[in-house]
CSV table of C-alpha atoms in Angstrom, one decimal:
chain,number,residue,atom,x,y,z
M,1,UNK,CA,61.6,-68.8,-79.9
M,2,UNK,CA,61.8,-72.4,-78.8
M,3,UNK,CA,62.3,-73.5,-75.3
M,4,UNK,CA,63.5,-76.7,-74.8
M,5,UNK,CA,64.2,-78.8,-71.3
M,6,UNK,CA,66.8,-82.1,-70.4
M,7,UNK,CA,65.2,-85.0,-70.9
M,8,UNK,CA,65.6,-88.4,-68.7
M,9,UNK,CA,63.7,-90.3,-71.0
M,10,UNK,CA,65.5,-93.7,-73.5
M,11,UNK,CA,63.7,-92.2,-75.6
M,12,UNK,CA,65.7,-89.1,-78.0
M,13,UNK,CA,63.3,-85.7,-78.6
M,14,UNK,CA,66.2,-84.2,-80.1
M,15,UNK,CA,65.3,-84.0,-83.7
M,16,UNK,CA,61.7,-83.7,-82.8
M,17,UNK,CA,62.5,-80.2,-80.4
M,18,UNK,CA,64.5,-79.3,-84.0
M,19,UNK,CA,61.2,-79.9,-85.8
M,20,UNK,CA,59.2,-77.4,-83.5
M,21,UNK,CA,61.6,-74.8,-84.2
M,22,UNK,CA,61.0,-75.5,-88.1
M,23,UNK,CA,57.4,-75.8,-88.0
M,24,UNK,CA,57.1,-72.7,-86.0
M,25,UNK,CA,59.2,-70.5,-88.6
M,26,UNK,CA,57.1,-72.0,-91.3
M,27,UNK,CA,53.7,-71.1,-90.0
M,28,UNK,CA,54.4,-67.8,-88.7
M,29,UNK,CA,53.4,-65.8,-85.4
M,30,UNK,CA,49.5,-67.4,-85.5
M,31,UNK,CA,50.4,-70.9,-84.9
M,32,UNK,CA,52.0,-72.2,-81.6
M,33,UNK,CA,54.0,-75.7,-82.3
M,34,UNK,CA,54.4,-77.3,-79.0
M,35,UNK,CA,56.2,-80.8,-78.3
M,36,UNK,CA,54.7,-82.9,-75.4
M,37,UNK,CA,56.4,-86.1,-74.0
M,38,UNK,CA,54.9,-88.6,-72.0
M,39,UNK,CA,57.1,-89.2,-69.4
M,40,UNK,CA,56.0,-86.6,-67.4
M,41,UNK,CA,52.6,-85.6,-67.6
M,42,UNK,CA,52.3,-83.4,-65.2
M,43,UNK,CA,55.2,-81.6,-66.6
M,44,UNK,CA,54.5,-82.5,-70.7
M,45,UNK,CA,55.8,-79.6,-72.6
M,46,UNK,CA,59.5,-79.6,-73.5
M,47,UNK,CA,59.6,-77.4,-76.2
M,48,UNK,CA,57.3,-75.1,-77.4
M,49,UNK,CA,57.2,-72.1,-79.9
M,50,UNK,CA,55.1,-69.0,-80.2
M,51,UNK,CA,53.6,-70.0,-76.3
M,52,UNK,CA,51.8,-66.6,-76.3
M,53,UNK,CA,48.9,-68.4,-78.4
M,54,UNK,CA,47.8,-70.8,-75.6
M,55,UNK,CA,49.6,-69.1,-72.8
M,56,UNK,CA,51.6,-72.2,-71.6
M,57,UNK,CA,55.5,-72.2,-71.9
M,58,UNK,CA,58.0,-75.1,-71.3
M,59,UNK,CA,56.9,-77.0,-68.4
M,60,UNK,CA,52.7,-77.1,-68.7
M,61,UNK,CA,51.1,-80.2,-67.9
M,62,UNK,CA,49.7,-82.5,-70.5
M,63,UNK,CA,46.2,-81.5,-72.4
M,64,UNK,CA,43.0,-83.1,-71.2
M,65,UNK,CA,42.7,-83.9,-74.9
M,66,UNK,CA,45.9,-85.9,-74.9
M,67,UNK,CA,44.9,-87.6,-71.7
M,68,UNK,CA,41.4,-88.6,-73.3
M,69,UNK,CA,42.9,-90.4,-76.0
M,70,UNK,CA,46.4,-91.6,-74.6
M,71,UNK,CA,44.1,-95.1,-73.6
M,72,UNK,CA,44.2,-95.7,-77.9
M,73,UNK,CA,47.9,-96.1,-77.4
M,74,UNK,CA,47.9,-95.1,-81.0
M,75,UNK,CA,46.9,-98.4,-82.5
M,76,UNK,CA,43.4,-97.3,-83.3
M,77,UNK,CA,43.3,-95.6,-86.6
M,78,UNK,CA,46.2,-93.3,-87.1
M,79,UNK,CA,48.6,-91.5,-84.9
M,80,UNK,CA,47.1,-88.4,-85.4
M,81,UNK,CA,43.9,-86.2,-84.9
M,82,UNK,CA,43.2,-83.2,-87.2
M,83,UNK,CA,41.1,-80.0,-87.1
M,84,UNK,CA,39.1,-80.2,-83.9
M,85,UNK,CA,38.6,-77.0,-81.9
M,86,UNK,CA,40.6,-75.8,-78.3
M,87,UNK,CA,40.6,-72.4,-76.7
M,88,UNK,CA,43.4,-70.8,-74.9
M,89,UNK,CA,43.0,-69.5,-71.3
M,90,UNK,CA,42.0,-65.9,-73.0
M,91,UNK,CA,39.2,-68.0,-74.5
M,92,UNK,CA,41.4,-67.3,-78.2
M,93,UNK,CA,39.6,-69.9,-81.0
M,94,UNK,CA,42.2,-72.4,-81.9
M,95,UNK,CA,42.4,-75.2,-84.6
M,96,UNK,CA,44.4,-78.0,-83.6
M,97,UNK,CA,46.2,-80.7,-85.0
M,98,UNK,CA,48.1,-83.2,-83.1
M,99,UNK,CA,50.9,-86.5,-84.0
M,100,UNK,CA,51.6,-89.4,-81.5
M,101,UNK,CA,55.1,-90.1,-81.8
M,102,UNK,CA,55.5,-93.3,-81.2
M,103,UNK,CA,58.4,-95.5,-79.9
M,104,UNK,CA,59.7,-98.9,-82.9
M,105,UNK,CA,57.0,-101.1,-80.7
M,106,UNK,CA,53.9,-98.5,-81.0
M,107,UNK,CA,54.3,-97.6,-77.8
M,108,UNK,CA,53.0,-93.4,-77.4
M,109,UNK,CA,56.3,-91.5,-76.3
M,110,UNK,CA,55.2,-88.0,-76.7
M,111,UNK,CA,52.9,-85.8,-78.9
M,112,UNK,CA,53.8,-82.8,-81.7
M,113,UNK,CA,50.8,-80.2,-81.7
M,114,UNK,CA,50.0,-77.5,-84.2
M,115,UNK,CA,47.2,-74.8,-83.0
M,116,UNK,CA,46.4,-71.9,-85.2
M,117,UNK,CA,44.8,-68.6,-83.5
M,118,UNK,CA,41.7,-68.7,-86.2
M,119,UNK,CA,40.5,-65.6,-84.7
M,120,UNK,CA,40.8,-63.1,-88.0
M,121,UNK,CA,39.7,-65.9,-89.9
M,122,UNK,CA,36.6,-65.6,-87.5
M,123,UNK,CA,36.0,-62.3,-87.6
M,124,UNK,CA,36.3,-62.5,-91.5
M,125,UNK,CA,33.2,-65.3,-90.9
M,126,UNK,CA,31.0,-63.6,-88.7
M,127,UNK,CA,31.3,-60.4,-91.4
M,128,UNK,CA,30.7,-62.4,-94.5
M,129,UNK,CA,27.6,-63.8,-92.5
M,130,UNK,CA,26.2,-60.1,-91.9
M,131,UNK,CA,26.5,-59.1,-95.5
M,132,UNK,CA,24.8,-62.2,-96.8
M,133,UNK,CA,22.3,-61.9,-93.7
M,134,UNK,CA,23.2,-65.4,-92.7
M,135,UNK,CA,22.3,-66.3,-88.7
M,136,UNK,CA,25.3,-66.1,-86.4
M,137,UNK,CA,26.4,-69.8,-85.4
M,138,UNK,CA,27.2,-68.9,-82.2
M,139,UNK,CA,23.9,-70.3,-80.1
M,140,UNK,CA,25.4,-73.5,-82.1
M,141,UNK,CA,29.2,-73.0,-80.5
M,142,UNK,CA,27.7,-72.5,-77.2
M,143,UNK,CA,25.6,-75.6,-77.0
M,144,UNK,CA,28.8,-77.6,-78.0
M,145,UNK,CA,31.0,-75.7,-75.8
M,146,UNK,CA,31.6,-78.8,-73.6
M,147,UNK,CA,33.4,-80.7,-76.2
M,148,UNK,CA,35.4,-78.1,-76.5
M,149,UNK,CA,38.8,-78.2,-75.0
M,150,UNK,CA,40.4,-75.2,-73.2
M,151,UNK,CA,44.1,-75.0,-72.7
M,152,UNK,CA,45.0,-74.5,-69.3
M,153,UNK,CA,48.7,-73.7,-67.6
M,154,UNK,CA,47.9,-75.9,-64.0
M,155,UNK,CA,45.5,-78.6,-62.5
M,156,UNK,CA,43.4,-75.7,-60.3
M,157,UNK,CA,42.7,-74.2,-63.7
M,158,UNK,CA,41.2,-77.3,-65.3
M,159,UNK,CA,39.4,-77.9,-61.8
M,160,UNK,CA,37.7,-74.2,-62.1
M,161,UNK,CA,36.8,-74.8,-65.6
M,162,UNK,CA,34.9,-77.8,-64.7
M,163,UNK,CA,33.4,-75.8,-61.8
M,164,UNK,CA,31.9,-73.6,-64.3
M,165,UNK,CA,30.7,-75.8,-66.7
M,166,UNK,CA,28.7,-78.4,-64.4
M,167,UNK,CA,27.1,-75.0,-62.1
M,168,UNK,CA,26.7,-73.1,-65.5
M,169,UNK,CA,27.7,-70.1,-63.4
M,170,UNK,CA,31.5,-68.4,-64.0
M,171,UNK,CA,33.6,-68.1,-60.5
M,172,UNK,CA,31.5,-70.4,-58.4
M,173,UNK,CA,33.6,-71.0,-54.7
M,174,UNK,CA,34.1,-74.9,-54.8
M,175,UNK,CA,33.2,-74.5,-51.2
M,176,UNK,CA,29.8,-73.9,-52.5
M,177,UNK,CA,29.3,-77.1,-54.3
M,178,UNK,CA,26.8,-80.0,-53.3
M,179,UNK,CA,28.0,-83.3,-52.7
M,180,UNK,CA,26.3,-84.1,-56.4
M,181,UNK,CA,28.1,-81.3,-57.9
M,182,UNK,CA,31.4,-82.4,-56.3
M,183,UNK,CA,31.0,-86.0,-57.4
M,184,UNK,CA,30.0,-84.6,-60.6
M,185,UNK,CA,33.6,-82.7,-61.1
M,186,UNK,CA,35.7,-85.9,-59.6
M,187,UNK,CA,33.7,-88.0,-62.3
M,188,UNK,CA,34.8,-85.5,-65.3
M,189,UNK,CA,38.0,-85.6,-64.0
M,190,UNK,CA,38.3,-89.4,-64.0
M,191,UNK,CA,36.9,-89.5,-67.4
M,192,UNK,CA,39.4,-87.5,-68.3
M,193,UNK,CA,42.5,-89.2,-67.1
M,194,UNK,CA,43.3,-86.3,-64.8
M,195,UNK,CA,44.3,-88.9,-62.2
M,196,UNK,CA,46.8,-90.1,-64.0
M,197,UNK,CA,48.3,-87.2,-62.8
M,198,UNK,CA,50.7,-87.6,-59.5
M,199,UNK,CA,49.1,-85.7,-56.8
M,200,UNK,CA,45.9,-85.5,-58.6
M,201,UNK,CA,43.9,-86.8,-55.9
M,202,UNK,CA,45.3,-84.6,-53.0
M,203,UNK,CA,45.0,-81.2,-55.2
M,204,UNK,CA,41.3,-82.4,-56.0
M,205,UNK,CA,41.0,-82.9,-52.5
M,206,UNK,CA,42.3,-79.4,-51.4
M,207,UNK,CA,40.1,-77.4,-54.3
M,208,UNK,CA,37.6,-79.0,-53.5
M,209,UNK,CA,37.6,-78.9,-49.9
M,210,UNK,CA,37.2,-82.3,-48.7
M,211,UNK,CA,39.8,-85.1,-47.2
M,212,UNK,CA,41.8,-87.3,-49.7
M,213,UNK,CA,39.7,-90.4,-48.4
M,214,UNK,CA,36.4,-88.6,-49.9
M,215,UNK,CA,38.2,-87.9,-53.2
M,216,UNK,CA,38.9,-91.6,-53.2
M,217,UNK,CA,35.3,-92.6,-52.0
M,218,UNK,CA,33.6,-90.4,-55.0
M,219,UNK,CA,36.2,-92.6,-57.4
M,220,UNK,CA,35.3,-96.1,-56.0
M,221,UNK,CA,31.6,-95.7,-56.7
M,222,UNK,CA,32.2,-93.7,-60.3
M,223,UNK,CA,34.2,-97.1,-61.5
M,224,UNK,CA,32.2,-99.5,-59.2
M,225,UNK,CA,29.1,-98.1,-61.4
M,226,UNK,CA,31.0,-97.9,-64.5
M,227,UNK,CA,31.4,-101.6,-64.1
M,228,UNK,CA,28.6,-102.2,-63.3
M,229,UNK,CA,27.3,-100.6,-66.5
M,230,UNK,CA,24.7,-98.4,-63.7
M,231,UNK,CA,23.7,-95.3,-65.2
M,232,UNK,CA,25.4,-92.5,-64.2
C-alpha cells in the first residue's frame, strides 16, 4: 500500500503519488516504488509502496545517491539513471532505477525510484555458477562495495556506515576514531552532499563527539584543499 503525505510545495506530486501506486501493482511484491521530493530532503519520501524492501516508509530522508547527483540539476544527459546497485539496511541486493522529475524550466523537483529485491535472481546465479564450476564473483562485489549505496532510514545510520567502511571494522565507537579517521568521515559526508541536510553539522558533531566549530574546521580545510586542487 501507498503512503502518501501533504505537500507545501508549488509544485503538484498528485498524479505522480497516483503513479507509485500503479507502478507498484504492476511490478509485484519484489519491487519498492518510492516517490522523493526535493523540498525536504531530510524528510524526501512522500509516498512509497512495498517499503518492506528497503525498510524506509513515508518520511526517510533523501538517498546519498540522489544527493551525489542533485549538483547535475538534470541537464547533463538525461533525467534518469538505470541499473546500478543499492542495498537495503538488511544488506538485501537491490537494482535500482531512478527519474528526475523536473519542473517546465529544468529545475529537479523530486525523484520516482524503482528497486527490485534481485536476491532469487542471485541465488539462481551463484547456483548456475556451481554447476558450470564458474568462480564466485563475490571477492569482485566486495572490492567494489564502496560504490555501492546502502539505503538507510536516518543520518546516524549513514554516519555508522561510513564508520565501518573507512576503519574496515563493523561497530567501531566513533569515540574511538583518530582525528584522520574523523576528518576522513566529515570529508565523505561533504562529498556526498550530506550537508545539505539542516542540522547536518550538529548531528555530525554529536556522533562524532566533537564541538560544531570542529565539524566546521574539518569542512573549511576539505574545500580550502579542494580548491586548491591539494591532494587529499
Amino acid at each position: 500500500m501507498v503512503r502518501g503525505i501533504g505537500m507545501s510545495s508549488d509544485f503538484d506530486f498528485s498524479s505522480y503519488i497516483q503513479l507509485v501506486d500503479f507502478l507498484g501493482a504492476c511490478f509485484g511484491e519484489n519491487t519498492e516504488v518510492v516517490l522523493y521530493s526535493f523540498d525536504d530532503i531530510e524528510h524526501s519520501v512522500i509516498a512509497i509502496h512495498n517499503g518492506h524492501i528497503s525498510g524506509r516508509e513515508v518520511g526517510a530522508p533523501l538517498t546519498r545517491f540522489a544527493l551525489s547527483k542533485l549538483k547535475d540539476k538534470g541537464k547533463e544527459g538525461p533525467p534518469y539513471y538505470l541499473n546500478y546497485l543499492a542495498m537495503s539496511k538488511n544488506n538485501v541486493p537491490l537494482r535500482c532505477n531512478s527519474f528526475f522529475i523536473l519542473d517546465k524550466k529544468g529545475n529537479p523537483k523530486g525523484m520516482l525510484s524503482i528497486n527490485t529485491d534481485v536476491t532469487k535472481y542471485k541465488e539462481a546465479a551463484e547456483l548456475l555458477q556451481k554447476l558450470a564450476f564458474i568462480p564466485s564473483a563475490d571477492k569482485s562485489e566486495k572490492e567494489n562495495s564502496s560504490s555501492v549505496e546502502i539505503f538507510q532510514s536516518d543520518p546516524e545510520d549513514v554516519i555508522s556506515n561510513l564508520i565501518s567502511e573507512i576503519t574496515h571494522r563493523a561497530g567501531v565507537p566513533a569515540d574511538r576514531l583518530t582525528v584522520d579517521e574523523k576528518i576522513a568521515v566529515v570529508r565523505r559526508l561533504n562529498d556526498e552532499k550530506f550537508f545539505l541536510i539542516k542540522g547536518a553539522v550538529s548531528r555530525v558533531a554529536t556522533i562524532l563527539g566533537v564541538s560544531e566549530a570542529t565539524v566546521y574546521r574539518y569542512l573549511s580545510n576539505i574545500n580550502k584543499k579542494m580548491k586548491n586542487g591539494d591532494q587529499l
